[in-house]
Tab-separated table of C-alpha atoms in Angstrom:
chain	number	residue	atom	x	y	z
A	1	UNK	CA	0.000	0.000	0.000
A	2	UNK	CA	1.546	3.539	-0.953
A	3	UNK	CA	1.458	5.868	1.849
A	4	UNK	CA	-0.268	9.321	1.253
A	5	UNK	CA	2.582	11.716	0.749
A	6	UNK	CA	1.803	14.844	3.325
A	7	UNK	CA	2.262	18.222	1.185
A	8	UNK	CA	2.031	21.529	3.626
A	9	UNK	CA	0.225	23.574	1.326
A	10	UNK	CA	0.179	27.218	2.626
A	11	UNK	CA	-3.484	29.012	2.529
A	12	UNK	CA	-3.541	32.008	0.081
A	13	UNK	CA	-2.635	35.278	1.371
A	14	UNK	CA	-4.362	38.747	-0.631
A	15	UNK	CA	-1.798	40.795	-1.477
A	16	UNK	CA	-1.921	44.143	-3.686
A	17	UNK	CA	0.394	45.534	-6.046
A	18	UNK	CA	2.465	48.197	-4.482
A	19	UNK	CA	4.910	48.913	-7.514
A	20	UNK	CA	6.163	47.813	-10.875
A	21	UNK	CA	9.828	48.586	-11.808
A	22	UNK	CA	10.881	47.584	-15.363
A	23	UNK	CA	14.067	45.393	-15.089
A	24	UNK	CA	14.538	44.607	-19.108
A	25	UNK	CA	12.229	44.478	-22.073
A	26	UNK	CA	9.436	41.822	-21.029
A	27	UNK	CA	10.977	41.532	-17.639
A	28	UNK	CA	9.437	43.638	-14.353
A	29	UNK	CA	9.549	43.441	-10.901
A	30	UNK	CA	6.562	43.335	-9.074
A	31	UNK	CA	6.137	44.202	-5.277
A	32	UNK	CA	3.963	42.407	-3.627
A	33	UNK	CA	2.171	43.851	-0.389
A	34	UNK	CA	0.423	41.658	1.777
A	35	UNK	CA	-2.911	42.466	2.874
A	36	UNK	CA	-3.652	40.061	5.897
A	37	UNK	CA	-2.264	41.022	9.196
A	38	UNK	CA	-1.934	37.301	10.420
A	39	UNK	CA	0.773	36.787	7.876
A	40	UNK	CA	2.649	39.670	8.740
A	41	UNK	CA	5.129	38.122	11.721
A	42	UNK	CA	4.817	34.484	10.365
A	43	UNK	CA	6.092	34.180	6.835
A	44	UNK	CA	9.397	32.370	6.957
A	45	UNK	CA	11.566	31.696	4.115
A	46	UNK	CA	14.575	30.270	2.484
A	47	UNK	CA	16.837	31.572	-0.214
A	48	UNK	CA	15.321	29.792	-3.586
A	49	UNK	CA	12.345	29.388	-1.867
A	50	UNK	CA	9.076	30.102	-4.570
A	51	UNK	CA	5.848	31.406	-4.437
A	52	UNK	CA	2.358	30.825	-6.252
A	53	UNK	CA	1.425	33.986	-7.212
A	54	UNK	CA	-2.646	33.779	-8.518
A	55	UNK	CA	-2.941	36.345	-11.316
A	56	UNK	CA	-5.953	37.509	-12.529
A	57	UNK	CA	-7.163	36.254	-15.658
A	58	UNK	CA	-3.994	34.272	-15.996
A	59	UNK	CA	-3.932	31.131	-13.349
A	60	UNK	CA	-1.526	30.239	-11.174
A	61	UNK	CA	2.426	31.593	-11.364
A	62	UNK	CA	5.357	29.957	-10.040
A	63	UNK	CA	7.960	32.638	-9.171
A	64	UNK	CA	10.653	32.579	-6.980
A	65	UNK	CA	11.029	35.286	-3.986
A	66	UNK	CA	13.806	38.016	-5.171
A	67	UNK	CA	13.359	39.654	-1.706
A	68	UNK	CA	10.927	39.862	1.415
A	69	UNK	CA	11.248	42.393	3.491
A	70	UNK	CA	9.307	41.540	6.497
A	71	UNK	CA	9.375	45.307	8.008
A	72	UNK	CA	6.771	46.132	5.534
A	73	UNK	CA	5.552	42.118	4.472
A	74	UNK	CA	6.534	42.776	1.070
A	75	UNK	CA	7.573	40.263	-1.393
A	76	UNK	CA	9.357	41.332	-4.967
A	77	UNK	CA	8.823	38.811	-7.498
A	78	UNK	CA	10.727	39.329	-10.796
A	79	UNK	CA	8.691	37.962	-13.561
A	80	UNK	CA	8.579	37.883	-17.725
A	81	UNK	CA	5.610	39.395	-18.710
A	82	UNK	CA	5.820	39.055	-21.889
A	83	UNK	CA	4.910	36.591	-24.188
A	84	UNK	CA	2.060	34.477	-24.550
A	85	UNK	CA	0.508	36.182	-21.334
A	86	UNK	CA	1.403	39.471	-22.132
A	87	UNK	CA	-2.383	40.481	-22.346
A	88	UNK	CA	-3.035	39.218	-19.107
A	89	UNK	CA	-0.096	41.006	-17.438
A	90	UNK	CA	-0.720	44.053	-18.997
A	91	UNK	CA	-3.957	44.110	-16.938
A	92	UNK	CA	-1.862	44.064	-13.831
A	93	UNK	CA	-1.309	47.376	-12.611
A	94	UNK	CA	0.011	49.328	-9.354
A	95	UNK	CA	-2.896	48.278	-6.908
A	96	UNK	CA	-4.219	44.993	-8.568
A	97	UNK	CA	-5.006	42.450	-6.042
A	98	UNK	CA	-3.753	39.313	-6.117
A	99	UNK	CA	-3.595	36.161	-3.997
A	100	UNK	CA	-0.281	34.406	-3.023
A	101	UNK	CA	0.596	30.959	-1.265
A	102	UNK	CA	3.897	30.214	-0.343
A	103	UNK	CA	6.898	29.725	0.095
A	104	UNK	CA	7.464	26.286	-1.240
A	105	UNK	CA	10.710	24.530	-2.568
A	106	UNK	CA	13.787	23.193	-0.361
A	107	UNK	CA	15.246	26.640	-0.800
A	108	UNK	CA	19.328	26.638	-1.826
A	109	UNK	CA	21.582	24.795	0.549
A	110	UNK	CA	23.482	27.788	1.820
A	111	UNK	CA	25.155	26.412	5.138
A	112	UNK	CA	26.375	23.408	3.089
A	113	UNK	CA	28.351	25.641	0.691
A	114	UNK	CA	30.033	27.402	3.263
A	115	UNK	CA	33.955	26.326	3.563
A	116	UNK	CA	33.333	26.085	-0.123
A	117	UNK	CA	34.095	27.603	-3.421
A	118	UNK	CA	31.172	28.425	-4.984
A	119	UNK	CA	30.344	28.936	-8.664
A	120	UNK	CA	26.635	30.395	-9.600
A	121	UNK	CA	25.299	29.390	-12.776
A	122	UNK	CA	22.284	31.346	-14.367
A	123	UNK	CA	20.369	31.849	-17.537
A	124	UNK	CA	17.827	34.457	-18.035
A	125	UNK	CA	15.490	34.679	-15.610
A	126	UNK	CA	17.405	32.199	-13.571
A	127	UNK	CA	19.621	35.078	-12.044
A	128	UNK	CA	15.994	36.031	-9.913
A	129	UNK	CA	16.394	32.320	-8.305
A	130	UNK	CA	20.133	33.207	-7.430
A	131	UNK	CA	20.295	36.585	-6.482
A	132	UNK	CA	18.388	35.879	-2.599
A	133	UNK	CA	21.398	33.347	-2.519
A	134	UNK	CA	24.304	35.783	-3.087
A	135	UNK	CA	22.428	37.837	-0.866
A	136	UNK	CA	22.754	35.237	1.683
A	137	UNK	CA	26.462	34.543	1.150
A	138	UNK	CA	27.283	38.313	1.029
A	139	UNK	CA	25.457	38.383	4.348
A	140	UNK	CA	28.373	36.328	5.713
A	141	UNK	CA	30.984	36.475	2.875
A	142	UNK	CA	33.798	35.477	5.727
A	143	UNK	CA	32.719	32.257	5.645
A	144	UNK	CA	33.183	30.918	2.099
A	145	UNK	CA	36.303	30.555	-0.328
A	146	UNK	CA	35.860	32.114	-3.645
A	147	UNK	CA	32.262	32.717	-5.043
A	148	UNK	CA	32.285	33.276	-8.976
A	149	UNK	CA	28.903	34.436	-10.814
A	150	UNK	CA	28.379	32.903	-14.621
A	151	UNK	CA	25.245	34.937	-15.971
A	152	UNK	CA	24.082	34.463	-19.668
A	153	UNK	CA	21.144	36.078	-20.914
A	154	UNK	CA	19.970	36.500	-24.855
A	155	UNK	CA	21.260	40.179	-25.606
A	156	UNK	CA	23.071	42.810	-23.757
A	157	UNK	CA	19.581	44.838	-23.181
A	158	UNK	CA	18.145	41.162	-21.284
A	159	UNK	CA	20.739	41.451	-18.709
A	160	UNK	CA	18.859	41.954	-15.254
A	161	UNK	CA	19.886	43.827	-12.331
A	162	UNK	CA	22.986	45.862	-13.421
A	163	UNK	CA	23.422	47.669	-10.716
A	164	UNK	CA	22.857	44.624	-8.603
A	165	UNK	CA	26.098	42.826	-10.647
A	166	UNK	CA	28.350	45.840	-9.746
A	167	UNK	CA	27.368	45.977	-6.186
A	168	UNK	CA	28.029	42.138	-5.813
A	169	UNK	CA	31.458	42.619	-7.248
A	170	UNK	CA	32.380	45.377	-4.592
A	171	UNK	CA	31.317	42.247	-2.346
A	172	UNK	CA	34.031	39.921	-3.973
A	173	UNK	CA	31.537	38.277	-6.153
A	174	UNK	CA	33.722	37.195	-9.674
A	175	UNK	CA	30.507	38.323	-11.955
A	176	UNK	CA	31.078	36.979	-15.868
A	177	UNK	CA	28.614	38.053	-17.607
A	178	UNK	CA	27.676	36.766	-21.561
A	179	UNK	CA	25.203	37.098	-24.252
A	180	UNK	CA	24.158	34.859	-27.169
A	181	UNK	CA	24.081	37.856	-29.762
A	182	UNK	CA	25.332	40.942	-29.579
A	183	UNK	CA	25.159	44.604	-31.713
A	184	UNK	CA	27.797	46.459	-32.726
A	185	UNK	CA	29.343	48.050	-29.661
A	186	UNK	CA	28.542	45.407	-27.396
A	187	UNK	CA	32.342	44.411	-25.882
A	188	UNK	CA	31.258	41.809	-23.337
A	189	UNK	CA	30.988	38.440	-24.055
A	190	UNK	CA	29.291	36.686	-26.556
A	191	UNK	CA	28.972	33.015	-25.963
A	192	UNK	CA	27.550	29.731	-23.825
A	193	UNK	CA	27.200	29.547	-20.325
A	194	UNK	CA	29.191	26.325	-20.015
A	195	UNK	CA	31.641	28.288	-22.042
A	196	UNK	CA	32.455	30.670	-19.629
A	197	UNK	CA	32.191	27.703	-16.883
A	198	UNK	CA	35.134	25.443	-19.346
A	199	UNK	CA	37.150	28.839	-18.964
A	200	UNK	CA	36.620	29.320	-15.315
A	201	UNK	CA	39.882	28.442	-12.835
A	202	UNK	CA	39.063	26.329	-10.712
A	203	UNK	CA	41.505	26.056	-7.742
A	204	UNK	CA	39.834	22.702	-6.484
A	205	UNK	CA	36.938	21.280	-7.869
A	206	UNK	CA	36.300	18.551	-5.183
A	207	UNK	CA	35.940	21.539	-2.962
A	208	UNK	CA	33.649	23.731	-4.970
A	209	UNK	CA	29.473	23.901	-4.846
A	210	UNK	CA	27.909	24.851	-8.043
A	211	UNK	CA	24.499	26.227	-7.725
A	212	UNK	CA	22.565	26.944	-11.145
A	213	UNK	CA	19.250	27.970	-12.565
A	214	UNK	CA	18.159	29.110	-16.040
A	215	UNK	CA	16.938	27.073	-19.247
A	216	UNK	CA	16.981	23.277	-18.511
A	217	UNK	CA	19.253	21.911	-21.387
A	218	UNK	CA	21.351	25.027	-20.359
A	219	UNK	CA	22.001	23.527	-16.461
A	220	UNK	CA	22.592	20.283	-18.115
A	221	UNK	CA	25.512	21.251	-20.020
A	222	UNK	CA	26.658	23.691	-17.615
A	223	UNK	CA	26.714	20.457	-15.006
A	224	UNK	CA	28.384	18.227	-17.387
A	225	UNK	CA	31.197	20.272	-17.634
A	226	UNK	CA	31.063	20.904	-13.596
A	227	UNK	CA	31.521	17.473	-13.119
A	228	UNK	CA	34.301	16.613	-15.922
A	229	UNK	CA	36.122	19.106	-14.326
A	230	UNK	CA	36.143	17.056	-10.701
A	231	UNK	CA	33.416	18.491	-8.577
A	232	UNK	CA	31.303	16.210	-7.067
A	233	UNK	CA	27.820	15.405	-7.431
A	234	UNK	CA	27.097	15.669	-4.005
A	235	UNK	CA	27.512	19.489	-4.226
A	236	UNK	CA	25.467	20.589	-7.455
A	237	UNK	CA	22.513	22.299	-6.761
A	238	UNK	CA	19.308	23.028	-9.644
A	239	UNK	CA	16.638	24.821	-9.369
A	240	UNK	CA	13.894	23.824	-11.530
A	241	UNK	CA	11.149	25.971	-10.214
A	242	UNK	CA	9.728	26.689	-14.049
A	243	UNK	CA	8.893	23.015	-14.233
A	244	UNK	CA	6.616	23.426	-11.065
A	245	UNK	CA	3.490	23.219	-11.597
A	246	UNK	CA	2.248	21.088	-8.532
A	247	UNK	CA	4.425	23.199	-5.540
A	248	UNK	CA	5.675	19.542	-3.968
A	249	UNK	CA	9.369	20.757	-4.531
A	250	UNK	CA	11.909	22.950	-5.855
A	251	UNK	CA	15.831	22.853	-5.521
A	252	UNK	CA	17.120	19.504	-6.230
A	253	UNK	CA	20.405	17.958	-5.149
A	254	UNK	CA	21.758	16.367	-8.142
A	255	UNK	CA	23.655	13.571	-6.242
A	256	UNK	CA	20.756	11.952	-4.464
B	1	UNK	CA	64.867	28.761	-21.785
B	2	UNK	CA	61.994	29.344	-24.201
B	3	UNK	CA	60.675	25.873	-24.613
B	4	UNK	CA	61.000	25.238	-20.991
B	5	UNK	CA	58.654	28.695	-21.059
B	6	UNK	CA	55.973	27.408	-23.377
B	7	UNK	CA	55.929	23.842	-21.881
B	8	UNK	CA	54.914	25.300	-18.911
B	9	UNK	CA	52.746	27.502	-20.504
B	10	UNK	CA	50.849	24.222	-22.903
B	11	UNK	CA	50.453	22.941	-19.353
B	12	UNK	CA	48.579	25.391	-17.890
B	13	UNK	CA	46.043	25.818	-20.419
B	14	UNK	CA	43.043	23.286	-20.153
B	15	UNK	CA	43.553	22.525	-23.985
B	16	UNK	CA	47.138	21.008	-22.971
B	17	UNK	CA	47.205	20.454	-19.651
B	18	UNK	CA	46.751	16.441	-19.495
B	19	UNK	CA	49.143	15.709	-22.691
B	20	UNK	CA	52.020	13.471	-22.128
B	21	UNK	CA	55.491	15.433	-21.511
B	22	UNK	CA	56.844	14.121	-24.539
B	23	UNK	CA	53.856	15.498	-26.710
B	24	UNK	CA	54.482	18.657	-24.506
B	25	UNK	CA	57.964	19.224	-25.705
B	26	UNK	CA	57.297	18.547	-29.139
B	27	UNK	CA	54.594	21.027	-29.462
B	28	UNK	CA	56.667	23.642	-27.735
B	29	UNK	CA	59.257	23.253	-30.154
B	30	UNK	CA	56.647	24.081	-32.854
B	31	UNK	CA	55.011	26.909	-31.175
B	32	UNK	CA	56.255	30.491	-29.967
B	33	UNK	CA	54.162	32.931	-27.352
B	34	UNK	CA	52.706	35.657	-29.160
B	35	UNK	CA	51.318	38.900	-27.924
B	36	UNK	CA	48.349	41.297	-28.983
B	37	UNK	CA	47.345	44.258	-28.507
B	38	UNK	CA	43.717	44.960	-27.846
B	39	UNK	CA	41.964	46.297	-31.624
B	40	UNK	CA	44.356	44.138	-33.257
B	41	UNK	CA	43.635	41.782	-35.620
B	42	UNK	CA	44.301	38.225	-35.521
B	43	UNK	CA	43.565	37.165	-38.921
B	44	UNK	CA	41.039	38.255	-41.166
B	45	UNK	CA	37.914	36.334	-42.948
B	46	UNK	CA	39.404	34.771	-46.156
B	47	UNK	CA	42.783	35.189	-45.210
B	48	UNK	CA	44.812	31.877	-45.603
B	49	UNK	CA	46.281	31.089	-42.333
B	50	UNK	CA	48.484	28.476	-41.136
B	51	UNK	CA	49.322	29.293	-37.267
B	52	UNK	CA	46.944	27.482	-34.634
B	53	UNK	CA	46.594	29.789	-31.571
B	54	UNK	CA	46.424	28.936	-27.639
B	55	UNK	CA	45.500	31.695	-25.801
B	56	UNK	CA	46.974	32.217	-22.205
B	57	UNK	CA	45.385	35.582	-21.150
B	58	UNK	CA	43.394	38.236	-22.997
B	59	UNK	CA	40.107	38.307	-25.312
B	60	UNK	CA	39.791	37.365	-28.557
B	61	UNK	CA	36.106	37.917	-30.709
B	62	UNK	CA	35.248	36.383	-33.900
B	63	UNK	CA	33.184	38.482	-36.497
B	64	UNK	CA	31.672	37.555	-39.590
B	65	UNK	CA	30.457	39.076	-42.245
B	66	UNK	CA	26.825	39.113	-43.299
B	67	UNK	CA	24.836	40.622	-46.046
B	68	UNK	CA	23.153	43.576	-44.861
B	69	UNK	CA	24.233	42.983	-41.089
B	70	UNK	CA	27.868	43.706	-41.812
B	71	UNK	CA	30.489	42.474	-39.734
B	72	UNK	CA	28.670	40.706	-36.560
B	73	UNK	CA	30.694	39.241	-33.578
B	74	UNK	CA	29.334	35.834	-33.305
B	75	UNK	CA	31.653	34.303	-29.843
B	76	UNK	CA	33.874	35.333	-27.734
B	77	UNK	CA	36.847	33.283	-26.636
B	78	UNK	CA	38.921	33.429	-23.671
B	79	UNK	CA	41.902	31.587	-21.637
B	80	UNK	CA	42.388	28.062	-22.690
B	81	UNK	CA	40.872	28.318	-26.068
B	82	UNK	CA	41.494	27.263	-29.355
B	83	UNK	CA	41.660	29.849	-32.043
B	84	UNK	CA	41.837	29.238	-36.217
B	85	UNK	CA	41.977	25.444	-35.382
B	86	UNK	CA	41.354	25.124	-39.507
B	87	UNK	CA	44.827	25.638	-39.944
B	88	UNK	CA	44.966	22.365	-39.114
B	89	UNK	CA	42.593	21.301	-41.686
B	90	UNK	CA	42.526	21.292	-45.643
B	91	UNK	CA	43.835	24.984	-47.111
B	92	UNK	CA	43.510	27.302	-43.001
B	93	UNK	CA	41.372	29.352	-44.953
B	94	UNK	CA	39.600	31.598	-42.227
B	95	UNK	CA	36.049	31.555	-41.381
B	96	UNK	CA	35.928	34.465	-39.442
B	97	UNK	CA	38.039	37.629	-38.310
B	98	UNK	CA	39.606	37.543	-34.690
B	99	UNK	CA	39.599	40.531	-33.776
B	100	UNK	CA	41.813	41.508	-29.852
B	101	UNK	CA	39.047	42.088	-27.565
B	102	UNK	CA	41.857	42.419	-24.574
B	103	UNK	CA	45.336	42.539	-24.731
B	104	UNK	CA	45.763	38.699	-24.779
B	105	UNK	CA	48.840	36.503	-24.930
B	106	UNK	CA	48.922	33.051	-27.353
B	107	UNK	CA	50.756	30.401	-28.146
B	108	UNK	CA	51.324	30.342	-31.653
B	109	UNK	CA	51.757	26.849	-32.945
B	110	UNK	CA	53.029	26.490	-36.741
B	111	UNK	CA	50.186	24.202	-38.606
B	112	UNK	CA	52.102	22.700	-40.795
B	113	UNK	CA	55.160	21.704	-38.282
B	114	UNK	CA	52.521	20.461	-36.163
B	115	UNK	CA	50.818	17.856	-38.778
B	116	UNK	CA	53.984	17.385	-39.216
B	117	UNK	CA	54.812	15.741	-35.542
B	118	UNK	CA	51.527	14.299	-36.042
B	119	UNK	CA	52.420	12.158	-38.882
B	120	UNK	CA	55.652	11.137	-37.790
B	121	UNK	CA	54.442	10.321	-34.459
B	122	UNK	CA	50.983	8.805	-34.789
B	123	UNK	CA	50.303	8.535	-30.847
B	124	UNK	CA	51.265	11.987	-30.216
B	125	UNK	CA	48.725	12.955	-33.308
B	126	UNK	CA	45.937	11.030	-32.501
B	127	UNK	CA	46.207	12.815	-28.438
B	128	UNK	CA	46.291	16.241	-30.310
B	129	UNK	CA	43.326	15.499	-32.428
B	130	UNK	CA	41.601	13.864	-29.208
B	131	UNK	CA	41.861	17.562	-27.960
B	132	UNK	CA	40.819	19.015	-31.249
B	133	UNK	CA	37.544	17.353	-31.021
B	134	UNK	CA	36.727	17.329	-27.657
B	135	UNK	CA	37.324	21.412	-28.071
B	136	UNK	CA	35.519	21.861	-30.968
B	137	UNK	CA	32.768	19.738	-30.062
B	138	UNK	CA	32.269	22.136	-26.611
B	139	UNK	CA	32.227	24.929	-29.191
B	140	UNK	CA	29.501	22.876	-31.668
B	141	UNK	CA	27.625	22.131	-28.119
B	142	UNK	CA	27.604	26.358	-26.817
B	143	UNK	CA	27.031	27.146	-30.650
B	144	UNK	CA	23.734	24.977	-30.704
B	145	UNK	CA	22.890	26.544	-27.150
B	146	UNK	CA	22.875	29.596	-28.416
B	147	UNK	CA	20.886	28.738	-32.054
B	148	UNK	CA	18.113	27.374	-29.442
B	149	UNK	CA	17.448	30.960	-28.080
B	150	UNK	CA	17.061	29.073	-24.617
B	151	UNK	CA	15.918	32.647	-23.079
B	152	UNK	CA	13.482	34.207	-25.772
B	153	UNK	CA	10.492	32.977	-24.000
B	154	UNK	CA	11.262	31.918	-20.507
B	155	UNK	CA	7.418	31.624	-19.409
B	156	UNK	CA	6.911	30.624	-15.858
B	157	UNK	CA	4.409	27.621	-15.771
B	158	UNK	CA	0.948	28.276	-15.104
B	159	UNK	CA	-1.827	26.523	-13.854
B	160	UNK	CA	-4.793	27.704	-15.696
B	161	UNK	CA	-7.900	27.739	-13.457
């Protein structure tokens, strides 16, 4: 006999709209205020940790948490709204109410990267399931070796959170950042993430924790290479929070 | 001196690193470090070209040319890369112009004295071409990755209601 599998499935919380700040063409951030006084003191979360956003005329919208500031219980969620539901986000607007469950997902596994090097990998829209966790390890920078960034997007006008990317750096972040086509005047690089990663020194692999999120055939090259190169299974991290549909899970550990 | 210079240079390049010492030393003895200036060029598209380049440091972008899109940089490359690797092949008639992104450093490895060692020593060719491929088929593997325009449309999932 299978045993019922136990999901804690948060209630929905109302939230409403409180701004909309353009991050790239068909990309926005959305801040999310919550509405309901109970939630205010009790909303724990992880970095990598997701939300189900419920947006009107849409449906339901995985999306991880880019930040939470619990002063003011307000969640930004970095989202393409482009697309095929570009009519439907185009409807949302500064005040729109929403509802919002969450979080869900293991979150990324920031205490067992520390002693580490530690080599982000992200495509895209990836970068929003990363950036909480270099938030995390800047929070305590002391504690971990040498933390490289790998960020690929499609064009040098996708690229999120520029002045994010500098500030990191000041913070001893290695940020590498790469486009798949390129204008004239663009003098960055064009190219593969798993490029970038084949280029990347690595003073010892058995020692180093590769996190990475963006395009699924992207992570899977990106990890081959990881792992030809000597780091071990054991300390890969995904995130593959666009597959979600059903909220059971998020980051997986490659090695188990 | 100098090939004592670029066999520890062949070593620390990813390309090179895991070759046998002897295949070391005989590459070295075909090869000579080159430097660039950043805005030079490399080689040009059409140009016949018979040096295969290693590069140690620096930048280097390909560009090709394109009817009504003019010259458009197509890939980067960096340290441990393999640049104008169809020297080694048929005519080294260039694909694409490299143009010095960085000032970057290379080893410069005569073609033709390198088939050369290749044919005379068959196990030392056969490791060099076992590098060839593996590099170029990473290059034919990012190339693909970036024909599949992975982030044009990077919709979350959504549960209709």
């Amino acid at each position: 006999m299978v045993e019922a599998v136990q999901i804690s499935c948060p209630v929905a919380h109302a939230v409403r709209v409180q701004s909309i700040t353009s991050e790239s063409p068909g990309v926005a951030s959305y801040r999310l205020r919550s509405l309901d006084p109970i939630l205010d003191d009790s909303f724990r979360w992880l970095p990598g940790q997701f939300n189900v956003i419920d947006v009107p005329n849409l449906g339901e919208v995985a999306s991880n948490i880019s930040d939470f500031d619990a002063a003011t219980c307000t969640w930004t969620h970095t989202i393409r709204n482009a697309g095929q539901a570009a009519a439907e986000w185009e409807r949302v607007r500064v005040g729109t109410l929403m509802n919002l469950r969450g979080p869900f997902g293991n979150g990324w596994p920031i205490e067992s990267c520390q002693g580490h090097d530690v080599v982000l990998l992200a495509g895209g829209l990836g970068l929003t399931a990363l950036q909480s966790a270099i938030e995390a390890i800047i929070s305590q920078r002391l504690l971990f070796g040498r933390v490289s960034l790998i960020y690929g997007a499609r064009t040098p006008g996708d690229l999120l959170f520029a002045g994010k990317l500098d500030r990191w750096m000041r913070h001893k972040i290695d940020v590498s950042t790469t486009v798949d086509r390129a204008a004239a005047g663009w003098r960055g690089s064009i190219g593969a993430v798993p490029m970038l990663l084949d280029r990347l020194r690595l003073a010892a692999p058995t020692n180093t924790a590769v996190l990475t999120s963006g395009p699924e055939v992207m992570m899977r090259y990106a990890l081959r290479s990881a792992l030809e190169r000597g780091v071990r299974s054991r300390l890969v991290w995904l995130s593959l929070e666009r597959c979600m549909q059903c909220v059971a899970g998020s980051s997986l550990e490659l090695g188990r | 001196m100098v090939q004592e210079l670029l066999r520890q240079k062949l070593k620390d390049i990813s390309f090179s690193a895991s070759l046998p010492e002897h295949v070391l030393r005989q590459i070295a003895a075909a090869s000579k470090i080159t430097d660039f200036p950043a805005g030079a060029v490399m080689f040009r598209e059409g140009d016949e070209n018979h040096n295969l380049y290693l590069i140690c440091s620096g930048s280097v972008a390909l560009e090709m040319s394109a009817p009504d899109l003019g010259c458009v940089r197509v890939l980067t490359l960096g340290a441990g890369d393999m640049v104008a690797w169809s020297a080694m092949l048929g005519r080294g008639e260039m694909s694409t112009t490299a143009v010095i992104d960085e000032d970057t450093q290379a080893i410069s490895i005569s073609a033709p004295h390198l088939l050369e060692i290749c044919e005379e020593h068959q196990e030392v060719g056969f490791q060099i071409m076992r590098r060839m491929a593996q590099s170029l088929c990473r290059r034919l593997v990012a190339t693909r990755l970036q024909l599949l325009d992975l982030f044009s449309d990077e919709t979350a999932a959504v549960n209709k209601r």
